[in-house]
């Protein structure tokens, strides 16, 4: 149990996917201008990551021991197609949920954070429960990073900012400061 | 494809990636997974070269197969091809340079989702002859490697006081540890883009003054 | 523009291809990639395995001074037994099984055990291997295999020579305790690194936890197999 909590907190705060591993930067820098959008994008991310966690477990347990060289290809293809499949199911079963997440799903499926999750889960040798907790933590971590940056960006919109720093440069520097703040979480579970 | 022969632009295809269309500085492409390994110059270089190999090889194959890959399944086919070469790089690094492979870890495999690579297949290799595609891929990946080194070299100098593992300063130098930690990556790229913006905006301004 | 003129007729010419064509095209791509992948795999796999083994061997020889050869042990039916690797059977390398290694000197006398262990540190999991002398019940060597501890602070657990001297003869009974730098009095104490107490404590916790798992098993193993433990000459 203690171990599971550590896995969750580690993925959420200490080794945050976006702020410590630079994964999922594209939507982080490109989309997160609005708080609401960022939050929904984050939710979609959690959703896809949970599917990814399940797929990774299935592949690692029953397929990849026989063909380790297919790891990358199978991760990408299986994750992309299962997300599409679940997307169709959600569209049928819960149109509201689909409306909220739908447009983001194709954007996220080919995201580095998703493949990163699959690879890290494999490298760390997590089983099913650990993998799902890790996926949940990582997804929540990405959401947290997206929301934090979006919040700050909403504030900066009404400020007088020199032209030369506007855009990606400013976002990166803000991200750097958030990332520095997150370093304070290190050692959280070690005493 | 005669339109390309009319313009003898081979060198231009090669050079544009280095500066005018530099994937990192102009379009901030392909930074997602790569930024994480720019904490030392040697890792940046290794990442750049690995990406170069993948980009050039996939461009050759995509360009060769461009007439037989139907439009509907082209992205899937590109991804299969890219993932193949990334796996080749991953295995080769693990076999021949285990230390570098350990340092880069899962980030080698993440080259697959580097938007730069898929972007070049879609935008260039699938429409052009092999020769031009190789030049384009080489230029783009050299531009990428150049950008990686622009981030990695200052981070290593400031963060560890060394360059390619050779100590630069005396004992008295207190390293800026933050530079080799994740925030340093964000700051370095942020400041590089800032400098790049400043340069282009000043050039535009000067051009306007000249026009007027 | 010439480009545009070229693109337009292409679109008109193109008809919706049948699904057989689509599957065929993907099949060709898959076949090509399969050939490349399997070729690379067959060529590099033995090298990668050899690298991993060499790295493990280096680590074992480092934490067990005077070690000349070693045997891989694993738990089987609640007892430590030699793990026999069948070269014909493909061994899944990243299996979860816990392994330890017993090291022998040039005279084929048992000198100790190399035990891998890991524990959350300041930033992420610290993966280590350490040498344990079962006759003296002391730790005789310590090596970090994997760590993301803060450069300049936490990474002293493997970069600081003074910290390494803690593990020349560290008693494991009753348990290992971390003390302030310069205050080591008993053989079971580790001097923590100033500025990296969390990492130092993580190492201590790791050693205690891992010894809890293995100490009994190792004692049983020695009695069972009537192993003579090499006497320290110095």
Coordinates of C-alpha atoms in Angstrom, one line a residue:
Chain A
X1 CA 0.0 0.0 0.0
X2 CA 2.8 2.4 1.0
X3 CA 4.5 1.5 -2.3
X4 CA 1.3 2.3 -4.3
X5 CA 1.0 5.7 -2.6
X6 CA 4.7 6.4 -3.4
X7 CA 4.2 5.4 -7.1
X8 CA 1.2 7.7 -7.3
X9 CA 2.8 10.7 -5.6
X10 CA 6.0 10.2 -7.5
X11 CA 4.3 10.3 -10.9
X12 CA 2.0 13.2 -9.8
X13 CA 4.5 15.6 -8.2
X14 CA 8.1 14.4 -7.7
X15 CA 8.7 13.1 -11.2
X16 CA 5.9 14.9 -13.0
X17 CA 5.8 13.8 -16.6
X18 CA 5.7 17.3 -18.0
X19 CA 7.8 19.3 -15.6
X20 CA 10.5 16.7 -14.9
X21 CA 10.6 14.6 -18.1
X22 CA 9.4 17.2 -20.6
X23 CA 6.8 14.8 -21.9
X24 CA 3.6 16.1 -23.5
X25 CA 5.1 19.5 -24.1
X26 CA 3.3 20.1 -27.4
X27 CA -0.2 20.4 -25.9
X28 CA 1.4 22.0 -22.8
X29 CA 2.8 24.9 -24.8
X30 CA 0.3 24.9 -27.7
X31 CA -3.1 24.5 -26.1
X32 CA -3.0 25.5 -22.5
X33 CA -4.0 29.2 -23.1
X34 CA -7.4 28.7 -21.4
X35 CA -8.0 27.2 -18.1
X36 CA -11.2 25.3 -19.1
X37 CA -9.6 23.8 -22.2
X38 CA -6.5 22.9 -20.3
X39 CA -8.5 21.1 -17.7
X40 CA -10.5 19.1 -20.2
X41 CA -7.4 18.3 -22.1
X42 CA -6.0 17.0 -18.9
X43 CA -9.0 14.8 -18.2
X44 CA -8.7 13.3 -21.7
X45 CA -5.1 12.7 -20.9
X46 CA -5.9 10.7 -17.8
X47 CA -8.5 8.7 -19.8
X48 CA -6.0 7.8 -22.5
X49 CA -3.3 7.0 -20.0
X50 CA -5.5 4.5 -18.1
X51 CA -6.2 2.8 -21.4
X52 CA -2.5 2.8 -22.2
X53 CA -1.7 1.3 -18.8
X54 CA -4.0 -1.6 -19.4
X55 CA -2.7 -2.1 -23.0
X56 CA 0.9 -2.0 -21.8
X57 CA 0.1 -4.7 -19.2
X58 CA -1.5 -7.0 -21.7
X59 CA 1.3 -6.6 -24.2
X60 CA 4.1 -7.0 -21.7
X61 CA 2.5 -10.1 -20.2
X62 CA 1.3 -12.0 -23.2
X63 CA 2.9 -10.7 -26.3
X64 CA 6.3 -9.1 -25.9
X65 CA 8.1 -11.8 -24.0
X66 CA 8.1 -13.7 -27.3
X67 CA 9.1 -10.8 -29.5
X68 CA 10.9 -8.0 -27.6
X69 CA 11.8 -6.3 -30.9
X70 CA 8.2 -5.5 -31.5
X71 CA 7.8 -3.4 -28.4
X72 CA 7.8 0.0 -29.9
X73 CA 5.6 -0.8 -32.9
X74 CA 3.1 -2.7 -30.9
X75 CA 2.9 -0.1 -28.2
X76 CA 2.1 2.6 -30.7
X77 CA -0.3 0.7 -32.9
X78 CA -2.1 -1.1 -30.0
X79 CA -2.5 2.1 -28.0
X80 CA -3.7 4.2 -31.0
X81 CA -6.3 1.6 -32.0
X82 CA -7.6 0.9 -28.6
X83 CA -8.0 4.6 -27.9
X84 CA -10.0 4.8 -31.2
X85 CA -12.1 1.8 -30.2
X86 CA -12.8 3.2 -26.7
X87 CA -13.6 6.6 -28.4
X88 CA -16.3 4.9 -30.5
X89 CA -17.7 3.2 -27.5
X90 CA -17.8 6.4 -25.5
X91 CA -19.5 8.2 -28.4
X92 CA -22.3 5.6 -28.3
X93 CA -22.6 5.2 -24.6
X94 CA -22.1 8.7 -23.3
X95 CA -22.4 11.5 -25.8
X96 CA -21.8 14.1 -23.1
X97 CA -18.5 12.6 -22.1
X98 CA -17.5 12.3 -25.8
X99 CA -18.4 16.0 -26.3
X100 CA -16.1 17.0 -23.4
X101 CA -13.1 14.8 -24.4
X102 CA -13.7 13.9 -28.0
X103 CA -11.8 16.6 -29.9
X104 CA -8.7 16.1 -27.8
X105 CA -8.4 12.3 -28.1
X106 CA -6.8 12.2 -31.5
X107 CA -4.4 15.0 -30.4
X108 CA -3.3 13.0 -27.4
X109 CA -3.0 9.5 -28.8
X110 CA 0.3 10.3 -30.5
X111 CA 1.6 12.3 -27.6
X112 CA 5.0 11.5 -26.2
X113 CA 3.6 11.4 -22.7
X114 CA 1.4 8.4 -23.7
X115 CA 4.3 6.4 -25.2
X116 CA 6.5 7.5 -22.4
X117 CA 4.1 6.1 -19.9
X118 CA 4.1 2.7 -21.7
X119 CA 7.9 2.7 -21.8
X120 CA 8.5 3.8 -18.2
X121 CA 5.9 1.3 -16.9
X122 CA 7.8 -1.4 -18.8
X123 CA 11.3 -0.3 -17.6
X124 CA 10.1 -0.1 -14.0
X125 CA 8.6 -3.6 -14.3
X126 CA 5.2 -2.6 -12.8
X127 CA 2.4 -5.2 -12.6
X128 CA -1.2 -4.4 -13.4
X129 CA -2.3 -2.6 -10.2
X130 CA 1.0 -0.6 -10.0
X131 CA 0.8 0.2 -13.7
X132 CA -2.7 1.6 -13.4
X133 CA -1.8 3.6 -10.3
X134 CA 1.2 4.9 -12.1
X135 CA -1.0 5.8 -15.2
X136 CA -3.4 7.6 -12.9
X137 CA -0.7 9.6 -11.2
X138 CA 1.0 10.5 -14.5
X139 CA -2.3 11.6 -16.0
X140 CA -3.2 13.7 -13.0
X141 CA 0.3 15.1 -13.0
X142 CA 0.0 16.2 -16.6
X143 CA -3.4 17.7 -15.9
X144 CA -1.9 19.6 -12.9
X145 CA 0.9 21.0 -15.0
X146 CA -1.5 22.0 -17.8
X147 CA -3.9 23.7 -15.4
X148 CA -1.1 25.6 -13.6
X149 CA 0.4 26.9 -16.8
X150 CA -3.0 27.9 -18.2
X151 CA -3.8 29.7 -15.0
X152 CA -0.7 31.8 -15.2
X153 CA -1.1 32.4 -18.9
X154 CA -4.6 33.7 -18.4
X155 CA -3.1 36.2 -16.0
X156 CA -0.4 37.3 -18.3
X157 CA -2.8 38.1 -21.1
X158 CA -3.7 41.4 -19.6
X159 CA -0.1 42.3 -18.8
X160 CA 2.2 44.5 -20.7
X161 CA 4.8 42.1 -21.9
X162 CA 7.6 43.1 -24.4
X163 CA 7.0 41.7 -27.8
X164 CA 10.2 39.7 -28.0
X165 CA 9.4 37.4 -25.1
X166 CA 5.7 36.8 -26.0
X167 CA 4.7 33.3 -26.9
X168 CA 6.7 30.1 -26.5
X169 CA 9.7 31.8 -24.9
X170 CA 7.6 33.2 -22.0
X171 CA 5.7 29.9 -21.6
X172 CA 9.0 28.0 -21.4
X173 CA 10.4 30.3 -18.7
X174 CA 7.1 30.1 -16.7
X175 CA 7.3 26.3 -17.1
X176 CA 10.8 26.4 -15.8
X177 CA 9.7 28.3 -12.7
X178 CA 6.9 25.9 -12.1
X179 CA 9.3 23.0 -12.6
X180 CA 11.6 24.6 -10.0
X181 CA 8.8 24.9 -7.6
X182 CA 7.9 21.2 -8.1
X183 CA 11.5 20.3 -7.1
X184 CA 10.4 21.1 -3.6
X185 CA 8.3 18.0 -3.6
X186 CA 11.3 15.8 -3.8
X187 CA 12.0 13.8 -0.7
X188 CA 8.3 14.1 0.2
X189 CA 8.0 10.4 1.0
X190 CA 11.4 9.6 2.3
X191 CA 11.3 10.5 5.9
Chain B
X1 CA 8.4 16.0 -60.1
X2 CA 9.9 18.2 -62.8
X3 CA 9.2 21.3 -60.8
X4 CA 12.0 20.5 -58.4
X5 CA 14.6 19.9 -61.1
X6 CA 13.8 23.3 -62.6
X7 CA 15.0 25.0 -59.5
X8 CA 18.5 23.7 -58.8
X9 CA 17.8 23.8 -55.1
X10 CA 19.5 20.8 -53.7
X11 CA 21.8 22.9 -51.5
X12 CA 18.8 25.0 -50.4
X13 CA 16.9 21.9 -49.3
X14 CA 19.9 21.0 -47.2
X15 CA 20.7 24.4 -45.8
X16 CA 17.1 25.5 -45.0
X17 CA 16.9 23.1 -42.0
X18 CA 20.0 24.6 -40.4
X19 CA 18.7 28.1 -40.0
X20 CA 15.9 29.4 -42.1
X21 CA 13.5 26.6 -41.2
X22 CA 15.3 25.3 -38.1
X23 CA 12.9 22.8 -36.6
X24 CA 13.6 23.8 -33.1
X25 CA 14.0 27.6 -33.2
X26 CA 11.4 28.4 -35.8
X27 CA 8.7 25.9 -35.2
X28 CA 9.7 24.5 -31.8
X29 CA 9.2 21.0 -33.2
X30 CA 10.5 17.8 -31.8
X31 CA 11.4 19.2 -28.4
X32 CA 9.0 17.1 -26.3
X33 CA 11.2 14.1 -25.5
X34 CA 14.5 15.5 -26.6
X35 CA 14.8 18.3 -24.1
X36 CA 15.1 15.8 -21.2
X37 CA 18.5 14.6 -22.3
X38 CA 20.1 17.9 -23.0
X39 CA 21.8 18.0 -19.6
X40 CA 25.2 17.3 -21.0
X41 CA 26.8 18.0 -24.3
X42 CA 27.6 14.4 -25.0
X43 CA 24.0 13.3 -24.4
X44 CA 22.7 16.1 -26.6
X45 CA 25.0 15.0 -29.4
X46 CA 24.0 11.3 -29.1
X47 CA 20.3 12.3 -29.2
X48 CA 20.9 14.5 -32.2
X49 CA 22.8 11.7 -34.1
X50 CA 20.3 9.1 -33.2
X51 CA 17.5 11.3 -34.5
X52 CA 19.6 12.0 -37.6
X53 CA 19.9 8.3 -38.4
X54 CA 16.2 7.7 -37.9
X55 CA 15.1 10.7 -39.9
X56 CA 17.5 10.0 -42.9
X57 CA 16.7 6.2 -43.0
X58 CA 12.9 6.7 -42.8
X59 CA 13.0 9.5 -45.4
X60 CA 14.8 7.1 -47.8
X61 CA 12.3 4.3 -47.3
X62 CA 9.3 6.6 -47.4
X63 CA 10.5 8.3 -50.5
X64 CA 11.2 4.9 -52.2
X65 CA 7.8 3.6 -51.2
X66 CA 5.9 6.8 -51.9
X67 CA 4.2 5.6 -55.0
X68 CA 2.9 2.3 -53.5
X69 CA 1.7 3.6 -50.2
X70 CA -2.0 4.5 -50.5
X71 CA -3.0 7.8 -49.0
X72 CA -5.5 6.3 -46.6
X73 CA -2.9 4.3 -44.6
X74 CA 0.1 6.5 -45.1
X75 CA 0.4 7.7 -41.5
X76 CA 0.3 4.1 -40.2
X77 CA 2.9 3.1 -42.7
X78 CA 5.2 6.0 -41.8
X79 CA 4.9 5.2 -38.1
X80 CA 5.7 1.5 -38.7
X81 CA 8.8 2.6 -40.7
X82 CA 9.9 5.2 -38.1
X83 CA 9.4 2.8 -35.2
X84 CA 11.5 0.2 -37.0
X85 CA 14.5 2.5 -37.3
X86 CA 14.1 3.7 -33.8
X87 CA 14.2 0.1 -32.5
X88 CA 17.3 -0.4 -34.6
X89 CA 19.0 2.6 -33.0
X90 CA 17.8 1.5 -29.6
X91 CA 19.3 -2.0 -30.0
X92 CA 22.5 -0.8 -31.6
X93 CA 23.2 1.8 -28.9
X94 CA 22.5 -0.9 -26.2
X95 CA 24.9 -3.2 -27.9
X96 CA 27.8 -0.9 -28.8
X97 CA 27.6 2.0 -26.3
X98 CA 25.9 0.7 -23.2
X99 CA 26.9 3.8 -21.1
X100 CA 25.1 6.2 -23.5
X101 CA 22.2 3.9 -23.8
X102 CA 21.8 3.9 -20.0
X103 CA 22.0 7.7 -19.8
X104 CA 19.4 8.2 -22.5
X105 CA 17.2 5.4 -21.3
X106 CA 13.6 5.4 -22.6
X107 CA 14.2 8.7 -24.4
X108 CA 15.7 6.9 -27.4
X109 CA 12.5 5.0 -27.9
X110 CA 10.6 8.3 -27.6
X111 CA 12.3 9.5 -30.8
X112 CA 9.3 7.7 -32.4
X113 CA 6.9 10.4 -31.3
X114 CA 9.3 13.3 -32.2
X115 CA 6.9 15.4 -34.3
X116 CA 9.8 16.5 -36.5
X117 CA 10.3 13.1 -38.0
X118 CA 6.7 12.3 -38.9
X119 CA 6.4 15.9 -40.1
X120 CA 9.2 15.6 -42.6
X121 CA 7.8 12.3 -44.0
X122 CA 4.4 13.9 -44.5
X123 CA 5.6 17.2 -45.8
X124 CA 8.7 16.2 -47.8
X125 CA 9.8 12.6 -48.3
X126 CA 6.4 11.4 -49.4
X127 CA 6.4 13.9 -52.3
X128 CA 10.0 14.0 -53.4
X129 CA 12.7 11.9 -54.9
X130 CA 15.1 9.9 -52.7
X131 CA 18.1 12.3 -53.3
X132 CA 16.2 15.4 -52.3
X133 CA 14.5 13.7 -49.4
X134 CA 17.9 12.7 -48.0
X135 CA 19.2 16.2 -48.3
X136 CA 16.1 17.6 -46.6
X137 CA 16.4 15.0 -43.9
X138 CA 20.1 15.6 -43.4
X139 CA 19.6 19.4 -43.2
X140 CA 16.7 19.2 -40.8
X141 CA 18.4 16.7 -38.5
X142 CA 21.6 18.7 -38.5
X143 CA 19.6 21.7 -37.6
X144 CA 18.0 19.7 -34.8
X145 CA 21.4 18.4 -33.6
X146 CA 22.7 22.0 -33.7
X147 CA 19.8 23.2 -31.6
X148 CA 20.3 20.3 -29.1
X149 CA 24.0 21.3 -28.7
X150 CA 23.0 24.9 -28.3
X151 CA 20.9 23.8 -25.3
X152 CA 23.2 21.0 -24.0
X153 CA 26.6 22.8 -24.1
X154 CA 25.6 25.8 -22.0
X155 CA 23.7 23.6 -19.6
X156 CA 26.8 21.4 -19.1
X157 CA 29.2 24.3 -18.8
X158 CA 27.1 26.2 -16.2
X159 CA 25.6 23.1 -14.5
X160 CA 28.7 21.0 -14.1
X161 CA 31.5 23.3 -15.0
X162 CA 32.7 21.0 -17.8
X163 CA 32.3 20.4 -21.5
X164 CA 32.2 16.9 -23.0
X165 CA 33.2 15.7 -19.5
X166 CA 36.3 17.8 -19.5
X167 CA 36.5 20.2 -16.5
X168 CA 36.7 23.8 -17.6
X169 CA 37.1 25.8 -14.5
X170 CA 39.2 25.4 -11.3
X171 CA 38.0 24.1 -8.0
X172 CA 36.6 27.4 -7.1
X173 CA 33.7 27.2 -9.6
X174 CA 30.4 26.6 -7.9
X175 CA 28.2 24.8 -10.5
X176 CA 24.7 26.1 -11.1
X177 CA 23.1 22.8 -10.3
X178 CA 19.7 24.0 -11.5
X179 CA 21.0 24.1 -15.0
X180 CA 21.4 20.3 -15.2
X181 CA 18.0 19.7 -13.5
X182 CA 14.8 19.8 -15.5
X183 CA 14.1 23.6 -14.9
X184 CA 17.4 24.3 -16.6
X185 CA 16.1 22.8 -19.8
X186 CA 13.0 24.9 -19.8
X187 CA 15.1 28.1 -19.0
X188 CA 17.7 27.4 -21.6
X189 CA 15.3 26.8 -24.5
X190 CA 13.2 29.7 -23.3
X191 CA 16.2 32.1 -23.4
X192 CA 17.4 30.7 -26.7
X193 CA 14.0 31.4 -28.3
X194 CA 14.0 34.8 -26.6
X195 CA 17.4 35.5 -28.3
X196 CA 16.1 34.2 -31.6
X197 CA 13.0 36.4 -31.4
X198 CA 15.1 39.4 -30.5
X199 CA 17.3 38.8 -33.5
X200 CA 14.5 38.3 -36.0
X201 CA 12.5 41.2 -34.7
X202 CA 15.4 43.5 -34.9
X203 CA 16.2 42.4 -38.4
X204 CA 12.6 43.1 -39.5
X205 CA 12.7 46.5 -37.9
X206 CA 15.9 47.4 -39.7
X207 CA 14.4 46.2 -42.9
X208 CA 11.4 48.4 -42.4
X209 CA 13.6 51.4 -41.7
X210 CA 15.5 50.7 -44.9
X211 CA 12.3 50.5 -46.9
X212 CA 11.0 53.7 -45.5
Chain C
X1 CA 2.8 27.7 -59.1
X2 CA 4.0 24.6 -60.8
X3 CA 3.5 22.5 -57.6
X4 CA -0.2 23.2 -57.5
X5 CA -0.8 22.2 -61.1
X6 CA 0.9 19.0 -60.4
X7 CA -1.1 18.1 -57.3
X8 CA -4.6 18.7 -58.8
X9 CA -4.6 16.0 -61.5
X10 CA -3.2 13.5 -58.9
X11 CA -6.3 14.0 -56.8
X12 CA -8.7 13.5 -59.7
X13 CA -6.9 10.4 -60.9
X14 CA -7.1 8.8 -57.6
X15 CA -9.9 6.4 -56.9
X16 CA -10.9 5.0 -53.6
X17 CA -8.5 1.9 -53.4
X18 CA -10.0 -1.3 -52.3
X19 CA -9.2 -2.6 -48.8
X20 CA -7.1 -5.3 -50.3
X21 CA -4.7 -2.8 -51.7
X22 CA -4.6 -1.0 -48.3
X23 CA -3.9 -4.2 -46.4
X24 CA -1.3 -5.2 -49.0
X25 CA 0.5 -1.9 -48.7
X26 CA 0.6 -2.1 -45.0
X27 CA 1.7 -5.7 -45.3
X28 CA 4.6 -4.7 -47.4
X29 CA 5.6 -2.0 -44.9
X30 CA 5.2 -4.5 -42.1
X31 CA 7.3 -7.2 -43.9
X32 CA 10.1 -4.8 -44.6
X33 CA 10.2 -3.6 -41.0
X34 CA 10.0 -7.1 -39.8
X35 CA 13.0 -8.1 -41.8
X36 CA 15.0 -5.1 -40.6
X37 CA 13.9 -5.7 -37.0
X38 CA 14.6 -9.4 -36.7
X39 CA 18.0 -8.9 -38.5
X40 CA 19.0 -6.2 -36.0
X41 CA 17.7 -8.2 -33.1
X42 CA 19.6 -11.4 -34.0
X43 CA 22.8 -9.4 -34.4
X44 CA 22.6 -7.2 -31.3
X45 CA 20.8 -9.4 -28.8
X46 CA 23.9 -11.5 -27.8
X47 CA 25.9 -8.3 -27.5
X48 CA 23.3 -6.6 -25.3
X49 CA 23.1 -9.7 -23.1
X50 CA 26.9 -9.8 -22.8
X51 CA 26.9 -6.1 -21.9
X52 CA 24.4 -6.6 -19.1
X53 CA 26.2 -9.6 -17.7
X54 CA 29.5 -7.7 -17.8
X55 CA 28.0 -4.8 -16.0
X56 CA 26.6 -7.1 -13.3
X57 CA 29.9 -8.9 -13.0
X58 CA 31.8 -5.6 -12.6
X59 CA 29.4 -4.5 -9.9
X60 CA 29.6 -7.9 -8.0
X61 CA 33.4 -7.9 -8.1
X62 CA 33.4 -4.3 -6.9
X63 CA 31.3 -4.9 -3.8
X64 CA 33.0 -8.3 -3.0
X65 CA 36.7 -7.6 -2.9
X66 CA 38.9 -10.6 -3.8
X67 CA 35.9 -12.2 -5.6
X68 CA 36.9 -14.4 -8.4
X69 CA 33.7 -16.2 -9.5
X70 CA 30.1 -16.1 -8.5
X71 CA 27.0 -18.2 -8.6
X72 CA 23.5 -16.8 -9.2
X73 CA 21.0 -17.8 -6.5
X74 CA 17.2 -17.5 -6.3
X75 CA 14.5 -18.6 -4.0
X76 CA 12.9 -21.9 -4.9
X77 CA 10.4 -23.6 -2.6
X78 CA 11.3 -21.2 0.1
X79 CA 15.0 -22.0 -0.1
X80 CA 18.0 -20.4 -1.8
X81 CA 19.1 -22.5 -4.7
X82 CA 21.4 -22.1 -7.6
X83 CA 19.6 -20.7 -10.6
X84 CA 20.5 -22.8 -13.6
X85 CA 20.2 -20.9 -16.8
X86 CA 19.3 -23.2 -19.6
X87 CA 20.9 -21.7 -22.7
X88 CA 18.3 -23.4 -25.0
X89 CA 15.4 -21.9 -23.1
X90 CA 15.0 -18.2 -23.8
X91 CA 15.3 -16.4 -20.4
X92 CA 13.0 -13.5 -19.9
X93 CA 15.5 -10.9 -18.7
X94 CA 13.2 -8.4 -17.0
X95 CA 11.4 -10.9 -14.9
X96 CA 10.5 -9.9 -11.4
X97 CA 12.4 -12.6 -9.7
X98 CA 14.7 -11.6 -6.9
X99 CA 18.3 -12.8 -7.3
X100 CA 21.4 -12.7 -5.2
X101 CA 24.9 -13.8 -6.0
X102 CA 27.3 -15.8 -3.9
X103 CA 31.0 -14.8 -4.5
X104 CA 34.0 -17.1 -4.3
X105 CA 37.7 -16.3 -4.1
X106 CA 40.4 -17.9 -6.2
X107 CA 40.6 -20.9 -3.7
X108 CA 36.9 -21.5 -4.3
X109 CA 36.0 -20.4 -0.8
X110 CA 32.9 -18.5 -0.1
X111 CA 33.7 -14.8 0.7
X112 CA 30.2 -13.3 0.7
X113 CA 27.0 -12.5 -1.1
X114 CA 26.2 -9.6 -3.5
X115 CA 22.7 -8.5 -2.9
X116 CA 20.8 -6.1 -5.1
X117 CA 18.2 -3.8 -3.4
X118 CA 16.2 -0.7 -4.2
X119 CA 14.3 2.0 -2.3
X120 CA 12.7 5.3 -3.1
X121 CA 15.3 8.1 -2.5
X122 CA 15.0 11.8 -2.7
X123 CA 14.0 12.0 -6.4
X124 CA 13.4 8.5 -7.6
X125 CA 14.2 4.8 -6.9
X126 CA 17.8 4.2 -5.9
X127 CA 19.0 0.9 -7.2
X128 CA 22.0 -0.6 -5.5
X129 CA 24.0 -3.7 -5.0
X130 CA 26.0 -4.4 -1.8
X131 CA 28.4 -7.1 -0.6
X132 CA 27.6 -9.0 2.6
X133 CA 30.1 -11.1 4.5
X134 CA 27.9 -13.8 6.2
X135 CA 30.6 -14.9 8.7
X136 CA 31.3 -11.5 10.2
X137 CA 27.8 -10.2 9.5
X138 CA 29.1 -7.1 8.0
X139 CA 28.6 -5.2 4.7
X140 CA 31.8 -5.0 2.8
X141 CA 31.0 -3.0 -0.3
X142 CA 28.3 -0.8 -1.7
X143 CA 27.6 0.3 -5.3
X144 CA 24.8 2.4 -6.8
X145 CA 23.5 1.0 -10.0
X146 CA 20.8 3.5 -10.7
X147 CA 19.9 6.8 -9.2
X148 CA 18.5 10.2 -10.0
X149 CA 19.5 11.9 -6.8
X150 CA 20.3 15.6 -7.0
X151 CA 23.7 16.3 -8.6
X152 CA 26.1 17.8 -6.1
X153 CA 24.1 16.7 -3.1
X154 CA 22.3 13.4 -3.2
X155 CA 24.6 11.9 -5.7
X156 CA 27.3 11.9 -3.1
X157 CA 26.0 8.5 -2.0
X158 CA 28.0 7.1 -4.9
X159 CA 30.4 10.0 -5.7
X160 CA 31.7 10.8 -2.2
X161 CA 34.7 8.7 -1.2
X162 CA 34.1 9.5 2.5
X163 CA 30.6 8.1 2.4
X164 CA 31.9 4.9 0.7
X165 CA 34.2 4.3 3.7
X166 CA 31.1 3.6 5.7
X167 CA 30.7 0.3 3.9
X168 CA 34.1 -1.2 4.5
X169 CA 32.9 -3.2 7.5
X170 CA 29.4 -2.1 8.5
X171 CA 27.7 -4.4 11.0
X172 CA 24.2 -5.3 10.1
X173 CA 23.1 -6.4 13.6
X174 CA 20.9 -5.3 15.3
X175 CA 20.2 -2.8 12.6
X176 CA 22.0 -0.1 10.7
X177 CA 21.6 3.4 12.0
X178 CA 22.3 6.8 10.3
X179 CA 24.2 9.2 12.4
X180 CA 25.5 12.8 11.9
X181 CA 28.7 13.3 10.0
X182 CA 31.7 12.7 12.3
X183 CA 29.8 10.9 15.0
X184 CA 30.3 7.3 14.1
X185 CA 31.1 5.3 17.2
X186 CA 29.6 1.8 16.7
X187 CA 30.2 -0.6 13.8
X188 CA 26.6 -0.5 12.8
X189 CA 26.4 3.3 12.2
X190 CA 26.6 5.1 8.9
X191 CA 27.8 8.7 8.8
X192 CA 25.1 10.7 6.8
X193 CA 26.2 13.2 4.2
X194 CA 25.7 16.8 5.2
X195 CA 23.1 18.3 2.9
X196 CA 21.9 14.9 1.7
X197 CA 20.4 13.4 4.8
X198 CA 17.3 12.1 2.9
X199 CA 19.4 10.2 0.4
X200 CA 21.7 8.9 3.1
X201 CA 18.8 7.7 5.2
X202 CA 17.2 6.1 2.1
X203 CA 20.4 4.1 1.7
X204 CA 20.3 3.0 5.4
X205 CA 16.6 2.0 5.0
X206 CA 17.4 0.1 1.9
X207 CA 20.2 -1.9 3.6
X208 CA 18.0 -2.8 6.6
X209 CA 15.0 -3.8 4.5
X210 CA 17.1 -5.9 2.1
X211 CA 19.0 -7.6 4.9
X212 CA 15.6 -8.4 6.6
X213 CA 14.6 -10.3 3.5
X214 CA 17.9 -12.2 2.9
X215 CA 19.8 -12.6 6.2
X216 CA 17.8 -15.6 7.4
X217 CA 17.8 -17.2 3.9
X218 CA 21.6 -16.8 3.6
X219 CA 22.2 -18.4 7.1
X220 CA 20.0 -21.3 6.1
X221 CA 21.8 -21.7 2.8
X222 CA 25.2 -21.8 4.4
X223 CA 24.2 -24.4 7.0
X224 CA 22.4 -26.5 4.4
X225 CA 25.2 -26.7 2.0
X226 CA 27.9 -27.0 4.6
X227 CA 29.8 -24.1 3.1
X228 CA 33.0 -23.0 4.7
X229 CA 33.4 -19.3 4.8
X230 CA 36.8 -17.9 4.0
X231 CA 38.6 -16.5 7.0
X232 CA 39.7 -13.0 6.8
X233 CA 43.5 -13.0 6.5
X234 CA 44.1 -9.5 7.7

